Coordinates of C-alpha atoms and ligand atoms in Angstrom, one line a residue:
Chain A
X1 CA 138.9 124.6 61.6
X2 CA 141.9 122.4 60.8
X3 CA 144.3 125.2 61.7
X4 CA 143.1 125.1 65.3
X5 CA 145.1 123.3 67.9
X6 CA 143.2 120.3 69.5
X7 CA 143.2 121.9 72.9
X8 CA 141.7 125.1 71.5
X9 CA 139.1 123.2 69.7
X10 CA 138.2 121.3 72.9
X11 CA 137.9 124.6 74.7
X12 CA 135.7 126.1 72.1
X13 CA 133.4 123.1 72.3
X14 CA 133.1 123.3 76.0
X15 CA 132.4 127.0 76.0
X16 CA 130.0 126.9 73.1
X17 CA 131.8 129.7 71.4
X18 CA 130.5 130.9 68.0
X19 CA 131.6 128.6 65.1
X20 CA 134.6 129.8 63.0
X21 CA 133.4 131.9 60.1
X22 CA 133.3 130.5 56.6
X23 CA 131.0 127.6 57.2
X24 CA 127.5 127.7 55.7
X25 CA 125.9 125.3 58.1
X26 CA 127.8 125.1 61.4
X27 CA 129.1 121.5 61.7
X28 CA 128.4 121.2 65.5
X29 CA 124.8 122.2 65.0
X30 CA 124.3 119.8 62.2
X31 CA 125.8 116.9 64.1
X32 CA 123.7 117.8 67.1
X33 CA 120.5 117.6 65.0
X34 CA 121.6 114.3 63.6
X35 CA 122.0 112.9 67.1
X36 CA 118.6 114.2 68.0
X37 CA 117.0 112.6 65.0
X38 CA 118.7 109.3 65.6
X39 CA 117.5 109.3 69.2
X40 CA 114.0 110.3 68.3
X41 CA 113.8 107.6 65.7
X42 CA 115.1 104.9 68.0
X43 CA 112.6 105.9 70.8
X44 CA 109.7 106.0 68.3
X45 CA 110.7 102.6 67.0
X46 CA 110.4 101.2 70.5
X47 CA 107.5 103.2 71.9
X48 CA 105.1 103.2 69.0
X49 CA 104.7 99.4 68.9
X50 CA 104.7 99.2 72.7
X51 CA 101.8 101.8 73.0
X52 CA 99.8 100.0 70.3
X53 CA 100.4 96.8 72.2
X54 CA 99.1 98.3 75.4
X55 CA 96.1 99.8 73.6
X56 CA 95.0 96.5 72.1
X57 CA 91.9 96.2 74.3
X58 CA 90.5 99.3 72.7
X59 CA 90.3 97.5 69.4
X60 CA 88.2 94.7 70.7
X61 CA 84.5 94.5 69.9
X62 CA 81.8 94.7 72.5
X63 CA 80.5 91.6 74.2
X64 CA 78.4 88.9 72.6
X65 CA 74.7 89.5 71.8
X66 CA 73.6 85.9 72.5
X67 CA 70.2 85.3 74.1
X68 CA 70.6 83.8 77.6
X69 CA 67.8 81.9 79.4
X70 CA 67.5 83.1 83.0
X71 CA 64.3 81.7 84.6
X72 CA 61.1 80.0 83.7
X73 CA 58.2 82.2 82.5
X74 CA 56.0 81.2 85.4
X75 CA 58.5 82.2 88.1
X76 CA 57.6 85.9 88.1
X77 CA 54.2 87.3 88.8
X78 CA 52.5 90.3 87.4
X79 CA 53.8 93.5 89.0
X80 CA 56.7 91.7 90.6
X81 CA 60.3 92.7 90.5
X82 CA 63.0 90.3 91.3
X83 CA 66.8 89.9 91.0
X84 CA 67.9 86.8 89.2
X85 CA 71.4 85.4 88.9
X86 CA 72.7 83.7 85.8
X87 CA 76.0 82.3 84.6
X88 CA 77.6 83.1 81.3
X89 CA 81.0 82.3 79.9
X90 CA 82.7 85.7 79.3
X91 CA 85.8 86.3 77.1
X92 CA 88.1 87.8 79.7
X93 CA 91.4 88.6 78.0
X94 CA 93.5 85.4 77.9
X95 CA 90.9 83.3 79.6
X96 CA 87.2 82.5 79.4
X97 CA 85.6 83.0 82.8
X98 CA 82.3 81.4 83.8
X99 CA 81.0 84.5 85.6
X100 CA 77.8 85.0 87.6
X101 CA 75.9 88.1 86.9
X102 CA 72.5 89.3 88.0
X103 CA 69.6 91.0 86.3
X104 CA 66.4 92.6 87.5
X105 CA 63.3 91.2 85.9
X106 CA 60.0 93.1 86.1
X107 CA 56.6 92.0 84.8
X108 CA 54.1 94.7 84.0
X109 CA 51.0 94.5 81.8
X110 CA 52.0 90.9 80.9
X111 CA 55.3 92.1 79.4
X112 CA 58.7 91.2 80.9
X113 CA 61.3 93.9 81.3
X114 CA 64.9 93.3 82.2
X115 CA 67.2 95.9 83.8
X116 CA 70.9 95.8 84.2
X117 CA 71.8 96.2 87.9
X118 CA 74.7 98.4 87.0
X119 CA 74.0 102.0 88.2
X120 CA 74.4 104.4 85.3
X121 CA 76.3 106.7 87.6
X122 CA 79.6 105.0 88.4
X123 CA 78.7 101.3 88.0
X124 CA 77.8 100.0 91.5
X125 CA 75.1 97.4 91.6
X126 CA 71.7 98.9 92.6
X127 CA 69.4 97.1 95.1
X128 CA 65.6 96.8 94.8
X129 CA 63.5 97.7 97.8
X130 CA 60.2 96.1 97.5
X131 CA 58.7 97.9 100.5
X132 CA 58.7 101.2 98.5
X133 CA 59.0 99.7 95.0
X134 CA 62.3 101.5 94.3
X135 CA 65.8 100.7 93.2
X136 CA 68.4 102.4 95.3
X137 CA 72.1 102.6 94.6
X138 CA 74.2 102.1 97.8
X139 CA 77.2 104.1 96.5
X140 CA 76.0 107.7 96.1
X141 CA 72.3 107.2 96.7
X142 CA 70.8 107.1 93.2
X143 CA 67.1 106.3 93.3
X144 CA 65.1 104.7 90.5
X145 CA 61.4 103.7 90.1
X146 CA 60.3 100.2 89.4
X147 CA 60.1 100.9 85.7
X148 CA 63.8 101.8 85.7
X149 CA 63.3 105.6 85.5
X150 CA 65.6 108.0 87.4
X151 CA 64.0 109.6 90.4
X152 CA 66.9 111.3 92.2
X153 CA 70.6 111.3 93.1
X154 CA 73.7 111.6 90.9
X155 CA 72.8 109.1 88.1
X156 CA 72.4 110.9 84.8
X157 CA 69.5 108.7 83.6
X158 CA 67.5 105.6 84.4
X159 CA 68.6 102.0 84.6
X160 CA 69.8 100.4 81.4
X161 CA 67.0 98.3 79.8
X162 CA 68.2 95.0 78.4
X163 CA 66.5 93.2 75.6
X164 CA 64.2 90.5 77.0
X165 CA 61.7 88.0 75.5
X166 CA 59.6 85.0 76.5
X167 CA 60.1 81.9 74.5
X168 CA 59.5 78.2 75.1
X169 CA 58.3 78.9 78.6
X170 CA 61.6 80.6 79.5
X171 CA 62.6 84.3 80.0
X172 CA 65.6 85.2 77.8
X173 CA 67.8 88.3 78.0
X174 CA 70.7 89.8 76.1
X175 CA 73.7 91.3 77.7
X176 CA 74.7 94.4 75.8
Chain B
X1 CA 144.8 111.8 107.8
X2 CA 141.2 111.0 108.4
X3 CA 140.3 114.4 106.9
X4 CA 142.2 113.6 103.7
X5 CA 140.9 110.3 102.6
X6 CA 142.7 110.7 99.3
X7 CA 146.2 110.7 101.0
X8 CA 148.4 107.7 101.0
X9 CA 149.0 105.7 104.1
X10 CA 152.6 105.4 105.2
X11 CA 152.9 104.8 108.9
X12 CA 151.8 102.0 111.2
X13 CA 151.4 99.6 108.4
X14 CA 149.6 96.4 109.3
X15 CA 147.7 97.8 112.3
X16 CA 143.9 97.4 112.1
X17 CA 143.4 101.1 112.0
X18 CA 145.7 101.6 109.1
X19 CA 144.1 98.7 107.3
X20 CA 140.8 100.3 107.7
X21 CA 142.3 103.5 106.3
X22 CA 143.7 101.6 103.3
X23 CA 140.2 100.3 102.6
X24 CA 138.6 103.7 103.0
X25 CA 141.4 105.2 100.8
X26 CA 140.6 102.7 98.1
X27 CA 136.9 103.3 98.2
X28 CA 137.4 107.0 98.2
X29 CA 139.7 107.0 95.2
X30 CA 137.5 104.6 93.2
X31 CA 134.0 106.0 94.1
X32 CA 134.4 109.2 96.0
X33 CA 131.8 107.8 98.4
X34 CA 133.6 108.7 101.6
X35 CA 133.8 112.4 100.9
X36 CA 130.2 112.2 99.5
X37 CA 128.8 110.8 102.7
X38 CA 130.9 113.2 104.7
X39 CA 129.5 116.1 102.8
X40 CA 126.0 114.9 103.3
X41 CA 126.5 114.3 107.0
X42 CA 127.9 117.9 107.3
X43 CA 125.0 119.4 105.4
X44 CA 124.2 122.6 107.2
X45 CA 120.9 122.8 109.1
X46 CA 119.8 126.4 109.7
X47 CA 118.9 127.2 113.4
X48 CA 115.3 126.3 114.0
X49 CA 115.3 123.1 112.0
X50 CA 113.9 120.4 114.2
X51 CA 111.2 117.7 114.4
X52 CA 109.1 119.0 111.5
X53 CA 112.0 118.4 109.2
X54 CA 112.1 114.6 109.9
X55 CA 109.0 113.8 107.9
X56 CA 110.7 113.6 104.5
X57 CA 113.2 111.1 105.9
X58 CA 110.3 109.1 107.5
X59 CA 108.4 109.1 104.2
X60 CA 111.4 107.7 102.4
X61 CA 112.0 105.0 105.0
X62 CA 108.3 104.0 104.8
X63 CA 108.6 103.8 101.0
X64 CA 111.6 101.5 101.4
X65 CA 109.7 99.3 103.8
X66 CA 106.9 99.1 101.2
X67 CA 109.4 98.2 98.5
X68 CA 110.8 95.3 100.7
X69 CA 107.5 93.9 101.7
X70 CA 106.2 94.4 98.2
X71 CA 109.0 92.3 96.6
X72 CA 108.3 89.6 99.2
X73 CA 104.6 89.6 98.5
X74 CA 105.2 89.5 94.7
X75 CA 107.0 86.1 95.2
X76 CA 103.7 84.5 96.4
X77 CA 101.1 86.5 94.5
X78 CA 99.5 85.4 91.2
X79 CA 97.8 88.2 89.2
X80 CA 95.0 86.2 87.6
X81 CA 91.2 86.3 88.4
X82 CA 91.2 82.5 89.2
X83 CA 94.2 82.6 91.5
X84 CA 94.7 86.2 92.9
X85 CA 92.3 85.8 95.8
X86 CA 93.5 82.2 96.4
X87 CA 97.2 83.3 96.5
X88 CA 96.4 86.1 98.9
X89 CA 94.5 83.7 101.1
X90 CA 97.5 81.4 101.0
X91 CA 99.8 84.3 101.9
X92 CA 97.5 85.0 104.9
X93 CA 97.1 81.5 106.2
X94 CA 99.7 79.3 104.6
X95 CA 102.9 81.3 104.5
X96 CA 105.1 81.9 107.6
X97 CA 104.6 85.5 108.7
X98 CA 102.3 85.9 105.7
X99 CA 99.5 87.9 107.5
X100 CA 102.2 90.0 109.2
X101 CA 104.0 90.9 105.9
X102 CA 100.8 91.7 104.2
X103 CA 99.8 93.7 107.2
X104 CA 103.0 95.8 107.0
X105 CA 102.3 96.4 103.3
X106 CA 98.6 97.2 104.0
X107 CA 99.1 99.5 106.9
X108 CA 102.2 100.9 105.4
X109 CA 100.3 102.4 102.6
X110 CA 98.0 104.3 104.9
X111 CA 101.1 105.5 106.9
X112 CA 102.6 106.8 103.7
X113 CA 99.6 108.8 102.6
X114 CA 99.4 110.3 106.0
X115 CA 103.1 111.2 106.3
X116 CA 103.2 112.4 102.7
X117 CA 100.3 114.7 103.5
X118 CA 101.9 116.0 106.7
X119 CA 105.2 116.6 104.8
X120 CA 103.4 118.6 102.2
X121 CA 101.5 120.6 104.8
X122 CA 104.7 121.4 106.6
X123 CA 106.3 122.6 103.3
X124 CA 103.2 124.6 102.5
X125 CA 102.9 126.4 105.8
X126 CA 106.6 127.1 106.0
X127 CA 106.5 128.5 102.5
X128 CA 109.4 126.3 101.7
X129 CA 108.4 126.0 98.0
X130 CA 109.4 129.6 97.3
X131 CA 112.4 130.6 95.3
X132 CA 114.7 128.8 94.6
X133 CA 112.9 125.6 95.7
X134 CA 110.0 125.7 93.2
X135 CA 111.0 122.5 91.4
X136 CA 111.6 120.6 94.6
X137 CA 107.9 121.3 95.4
X138 CA 106.7 120.3 91.9
X139 CA 108.6 117.0 92.0
X140 CA 107.1 116.4 95.5
X141 CA 103.6 116.9 94.2
X142 CA 104.3 114.4 91.4
X143 CA 105.6 112.0 94.0
X144 CA 102.3 112.4 95.9
X145 CA 100.4 111.5 92.6
X146 CA 102.6 108.4 92.2
X147 CA 101.7 107.4 95.8
X148 CA 98.0 107.8 95.1
X149 CA 98.6 105.7 92.0
X150 CA 100.2 103.0 94.1
X151 CA 97.1 103.0 96.4
X152 CA 94.7 102.8 93.6
X153 CA 96.4 100.0 91.6
X154 CA 97.3 98.0 94.7
X155 CA 93.8 98.1 96.1
X156 CA 92.5 95.8 93.3
X157 CA 95.2 93.1 93.7
X158 CA 93.6 91.0 96.5
X159 CA 90.6 90.5 94.1
X160 CA 88.1 90.4 96.9
X161 CA 84.7 92.1 96.7
X162 CA 86.0 95.3 98.2
X163 CA 88.9 95.4 95.7
X164 CA 86.8 94.6 92.7
X165 CA 83.9 97.0 93.3
X166 CA 86.2 99.9 94.4
X167 CA 88.0 99.4 91.1
X168 CA 84.8 99.2 89.1
X169 CA 83.7 102.5 90.5
X170 CA 87.2 104.0 90.5
X171 CA 87.8 103.3 86.8
X172 CA 84.2 104.2 85.9
X173 CA 85.0 107.8 87.1
X174 CA 87.4 108.0 84.1
X175 CA 84.4 107.4 81.7
X176 CA 82.8 110.6 82.9
X177 CA 85.5 112.7 81.1
X178 CA 83.7 114.2 78.0
X179 CA 84.4 112.6 74.6
X180 CA 87.4 110.5 75.4
X181 CA 86.3 109.1 78.7
X182 CA 84.8 105.7 77.5
X183 CA 87.9 105.0 75.5
X184 CA 90.2 105.9 78.3
X185 CA 88.3 103.7 80.6
X186 CA 88.7 100.7 78.3
X187 CA 92.4 101.5 78.0
X188 CA 92.8 101.6 81.8
X189 CA 90.7 98.5 82.4
X190 CA 92.2 96.6 79.5
X191 CA 88.7 95.9 78.3
X192 CA 85.1 96.9 78.7
X193 CA 84.8 95.4 82.1
X194 CA 87.1 94.9 85.1
X195 CA 88.6 91.5 84.5
X196 CA 91.7 89.4 83.9
X197 CA 93.4 92.2 81.9
X198 CA 92.6 94.8 84.5
X199 CA 94.4 92.7 87.0
X200 CA 97.6 92.2 85.0
X201 CA 97.5 95.9 84.0
X202 CA 97.2 97.1 87.5
X203 CA 99.8 94.6 88.6
X204 CA 102.3 95.8 85.9
X205 CA 101.8 99.4 86.8
X206 CA 102.0 98.7 90.6
X207 CA 105.2 96.7 90.5
X208 CA 107.1 98.1 87.5
X209 CA 105.9 101.4 86.2
X210 CA 105.2 103.3 89.5
X211 CA 108.3 102.0 91.4
X212 CA 110.5 103.1 88.5
X213 CA 108.8 106.5 88.4
X214 CA 109.1 106.8 92.2
X215 CA 112.8 106.0 92.2
X216 CA 113.5 108.6 89.5
X217 CA 111.4 111.3 91.1
X218 CA 112.8 110.7 94.6
X219 CA 116.3 110.9 93.2
X220 CA 115.6 114.3 91.6
X221 CA 113.8 115.4 94.8
X222 CA 116.8 114.5 97.0
X223 CA 119.2 116.1 94.6
X224 CA 117.2 119.3 94.7
X225 CA 116.9 119.2 98.5
X226 CA 120.6 119.0 98.8
X227 CA 121.3 121.5 96.1
X228 CA 119.2 124.2 97.7
X229 CA 119.6 123.1 101.3
X230 CA 117.0 123.1 104.0
X231 CA 114.9 126.3 104.1
X232 CA 114.7 126.7 107.9
X233 CA 112.0 128.5 109.8
X234 CA 109.9 131.2 108.2
X235 CA 111.6 134.0 110.1
X236 CA 115.4 133.3 110.2
X237 CA 116.7 132.8 113.7
X238 CA 120.0 133.9 115.1
X239 CA 122.8 131.4 115.5
X240 CA 125.0 129.2 113.4
X241 CA 123.8 126.3 111.2
X242 CA 124.5 122.9 112.8
X243 CA 125.7 120.0 110.7
X244 CA 123.1 117.3 109.9
X245 CA 125.1 114.7 111.8
X246 CA 124.5 114.0 114.7
X247 CA 121.6 116.0 116.1
X248 CA 119.2 116.1 113.2
X249 CA 120.1 112.6 112.1
X250 CA 119.3 111.4 115.6
X251 CA 115.9 113.2 115.4
X252 CA 115.3 111.4 112.1
X253 CA 116.2 108.1 113.7
X254 CA 113.9 108.6 116.7
X255 CA 110.9 109.5 114.5
X256 CA 111.5 106.5 112.3
X257 CA 111.8 104.3 115.4
X258 CA 108.4 105.5 116.8
X259 CA 106.6 105.2 113.4
X260 CA 108.1 101.8 112.7
X261 CA 107.0 100.7 116.2
X262 CA 103.4 101.9 115.5
X263 CA 103.4 100.2 112.1
X264 CA 104.7 96.9 113.6
X265 CA 102.1 97.0 116.3
X266 CA 99.3 97.6 113.8
X267 CA 100.5 94.8 111.6
X268 CA 100.6 92.4 114.6
X269 CA 97.3 93.5 116.1
X270 CA 95.1 93.9 113.0
X271 CA 95.0 91.3 110.3
X272 CA 94.4 93.0 107.0
X273 CA 91.0 91.8 105.8
X274 CA 90.4 89.6 102.8
X275 CA 86.7 89.5 101.9
X276 CA 84.9 87.1 99.7
X277 CA 86.2 86.6 96.1
X278 CA 85.3 89.2 93.6
X279 CA 81.7 88.7 92.3
X280 CA 80.2 90.8 89.5
X281 CA 76.7 89.7 90.5
X282 CA 77.3 91.0 94.1
X283 CA 74.1 92.8 94.7
X284 CA 74.5 92.6 98.4
X285 CA 77.8 94.4 98.5
X286 CA 78.3 98.1 99.1
X287 CA 81.6 99.3 97.6
X288 CA 83.7 101.8 99.6
X289 CA 87.1 103.2 98.7
X290 CA 90.1 103.4 101.0
X291 CA 89.8 106.1 103.7
X292 CA 92.0 108.6 101.9
X293 CA 89.6 108.6 98.9
X294 CA 86.5 108.9 101.1
X295 CA 86.6 112.7 100.8
X296 CA 86.3 112.5 97.0
X297 CA 83.6 109.7 97.4
X298 CA 81.5 112.0 99.6
X299 CA 82.1 114.9 97.2
X300 CA 80.7 112.8 94.4
X301 CA 77.5 112.1 96.4
X302 CA 76.9 115.9 96.6
X303 CA 77.1 116.4 92.9
X304 CA 73.8 116.6 90.9
X305 CA 74.0 114.7 87.5
X306 CA 74.5 117.8 85.5
X307 CA 77.6 118.7 87.5
X308 CA 79.0 115.2 87.7
X309 CA 82.1 116.0 85.7
X310 CA 82.8 118.8 88.1
X311 CA 83.3 116.3 90.9
X312 CA 85.0 113.6 89.0
X313 CA 87.3 115.6 86.8
X314 CA 87.3 119.4 87.1
X315 CA 87.7 119.8 90.9
X316 CA 90.3 117.0 91.3
X317 CA 92.4 118.2 88.3
X318 CA 92.2 121.8 89.3
X319 CA 93.4 120.9 92.8
X320 CA 96.3 119.0 91.3
X321 CA 97.2 121.8 88.8
X322 CA 96.9 124.4 91.5
X323 CA 99.3 122.4 93.7
X324 CA 101.8 122.1 90.8
X325 CA 101.6 125.8 90.1
X326 CA 101.5 126.9 93.8
X327 CA 105.0 128.4 93.7
X328 CA 103.9 130.7 90.9
X329 CA 100.4 131.4 92.3
X330 CA 101.8 132.6 95.6
X331 CA 103.7 135.7 94.6
X332 CA 104.2 137.2 98.1
X333 CA 107.9 137.2 98.8
X334 CA 107.5 136.5 102.6
X335 CA 107.3 132.9 103.7
X336 CA 105.4 133.9 106.8
X337 CA 101.8 132.4 106.7
X338 CA 100.3 135.6 108.2
X339 CA 101.6 137.6 105.3
X340 CA 100.6 135.3 102.5
X341 CA 96.9 136.2 102.4
X342 CA 94.5 134.5 100.1
X343 CA 96.6 131.5 99.4
X344 CA 96.6 130.5 103.0
X345 CA 92.9 131.1 103.3
X346 CA 92.2 129.0 100.2
X347 CA 94.4 126.2 101.6
X348 CA 92.7 126.3 105.0
X349 CA 89.3 126.2 103.3
X350 CA 90.4 123.2 101.2
X351 CA 92.0 121.3 104.1
X352 CA 88.8 121.9 106.1
X353 CA 86.7 120.8 103.2
X354 CA 88.6 117.6 102.6
X355 CA 88.8 116.9 106.3
X356 CA 85.0 117.4 106.8
X357 CA 84.1 115.2 103.8
X358 CA 86.6 112.5 104.8
X359 CA 85.1 112.5 108.3
X360 CA 81.6 112.4 106.9
X361 CA 82.7 109.4 104.8
X362 CA 84.2 107.6 107.8
X363 CA 81.2 108.2 110.0
X364 CA 78.6 107.2 107.3
X365 CA 80.2 103.7 107.2
X366 CA 77.4 101.3 106.9
X367 CA 77.4 98.5 109.6
X368 CA 79.3 95.6 107.9
X369 CA 77.1 92.7 107.0
X370 CA 74.1 92.5 109.3
X371 CA 71.4 90.9 107.1
X372 CA 68.1 92.2 108.4
X373 CA 68.5 96.0 108.9
X374 CA 70.5 96.2 105.7
X375 CA 67.8 98.0 103.8
X376 CA 67.7 100.8 106.4
X377 CA 71.5 101.2 106.4
X378 CA 71.4 101.5 102.6
X379 CA 68.7 104.0 102.6
X380 CA 70.4 106.2 105.1
X381 CA 73.2 107.7 103.0
X382 CA 71.0 108.9 100.2
X383 CA 71.8 112.6 100.0
X384 CA 68.6 113.8 98.4
X385 CA 65.1 112.9 99.4
X386 CA 63.3 110.7 96.8
X387 CA 60.6 113.3 96.5
X388 CA 62.8 115.6 94.3
X389 CA 61.4 116.0 90.8
Ligands
LIG1 S1 77.2 104.5 91.4 FE1 75.1 104.6 91.7 S2 74.8 106.5 92.6 FE2 76.9 106.5 92.1

């Protein structure tokens, strides 16, 4: 190696000619690997923490299971289905947002049922049509019966039932 | 002397012309830019190249417009749930030319999807993706994906009802992917629900990640276009290639002029809408995607629950993968559409399918907000009768 003229060595580098004989591990190859390892290490050192940073929301727990009062017990009659709006403070990343949500309440056999309006298909809010006692999703036409069961359309199953109870003359629900 | 920009200037010192040459000389020797642009202006155009080959240039011009208006909008926009809608309303009504600039950005995005589609169809039917231009096509398909990414992330930013609900449904599609779907959706939304972190996330992707990706991909695309030159008509015509400048460049300019004129007229005539602020309790609102996603939207309506993942994941990703692999799927050597058999039939079938579904989506538009007949309008698009077991 040392016996080579600089110009010849340069030329051999550029042409990627075989290494001079007599070396166990070719020097060029070794240095090439070293550069590769250094670059990989540097990129990993930057990218790994960045990716973990971006993925932070995946480590968060689900929403709170607090009971929320929505309406008075007397405001819904037997057999009736109605949509009720309520406000909750929701942890929303860096802020707490006072958000308005709605829930369908249905009283049947004296018991109160609560259904999330979120369509189990792709998450549009369903609407209740009292004239035929059905929930219909405006997005892709999912149809549900008054007890939340799936009737037709693309949704995979019925509406999500939310925990509901009557206490102190109020109807309470949980958002889960 | 003009032909040898590297040569030194000796005669007529001090005259304006020679001073200009000195400057050109300097620029050439320091940057090589003079010979670079000359080489590009002399780029040979095979006979038969004409108006169809102006679409790429038009697309790039529209993307630059979008970049300019986007930077301007970013100076007035605040990506937070409590201010996003407000800041867009302020852009529309409080800022000089605000509605117009937002209009350019809004209509520009539709123009871009349209022109990108035409550009791809031209390349497809001319068989221009065949050897040696396979990678130019692949990069082009990636650019198209980036463009759709821009539409999807940009759509949320005004934070009105339309934006919010389209993004709720759009991101929810991710959750239908088996096993990893729910987690991926949380990653994309930045939380379980669409909220503050979805907005910052989409904003970051829309103004940083996608522009960077677009610039890199466009650079590679242009390099490849120049490396392999323009492919010309499917059956080579007689005659000599003409230089890019002036005839083809003039065609480019005319097409850009007409398209920009249309875009300006649209932006002046039609204010981009800004609906009511995003409301998760919005039971009265029917979400609809932007027109170029309506085909997929209608397709999802047709899918029974057991085949849901076919509509949300399998068909869209197969179309994308098929497009990426197109140069290797189409093994016929001829570029002539009549000789390429099944690949042309399949493409025609898909174009027809997407066209019909998009049209169906456009026509099934529910009348905006009339209160009383709403129930009827909502009942109408149900694809299956409720009597199904
Ligand atoms: S979101 Fe309800 S049917 Fe698709």
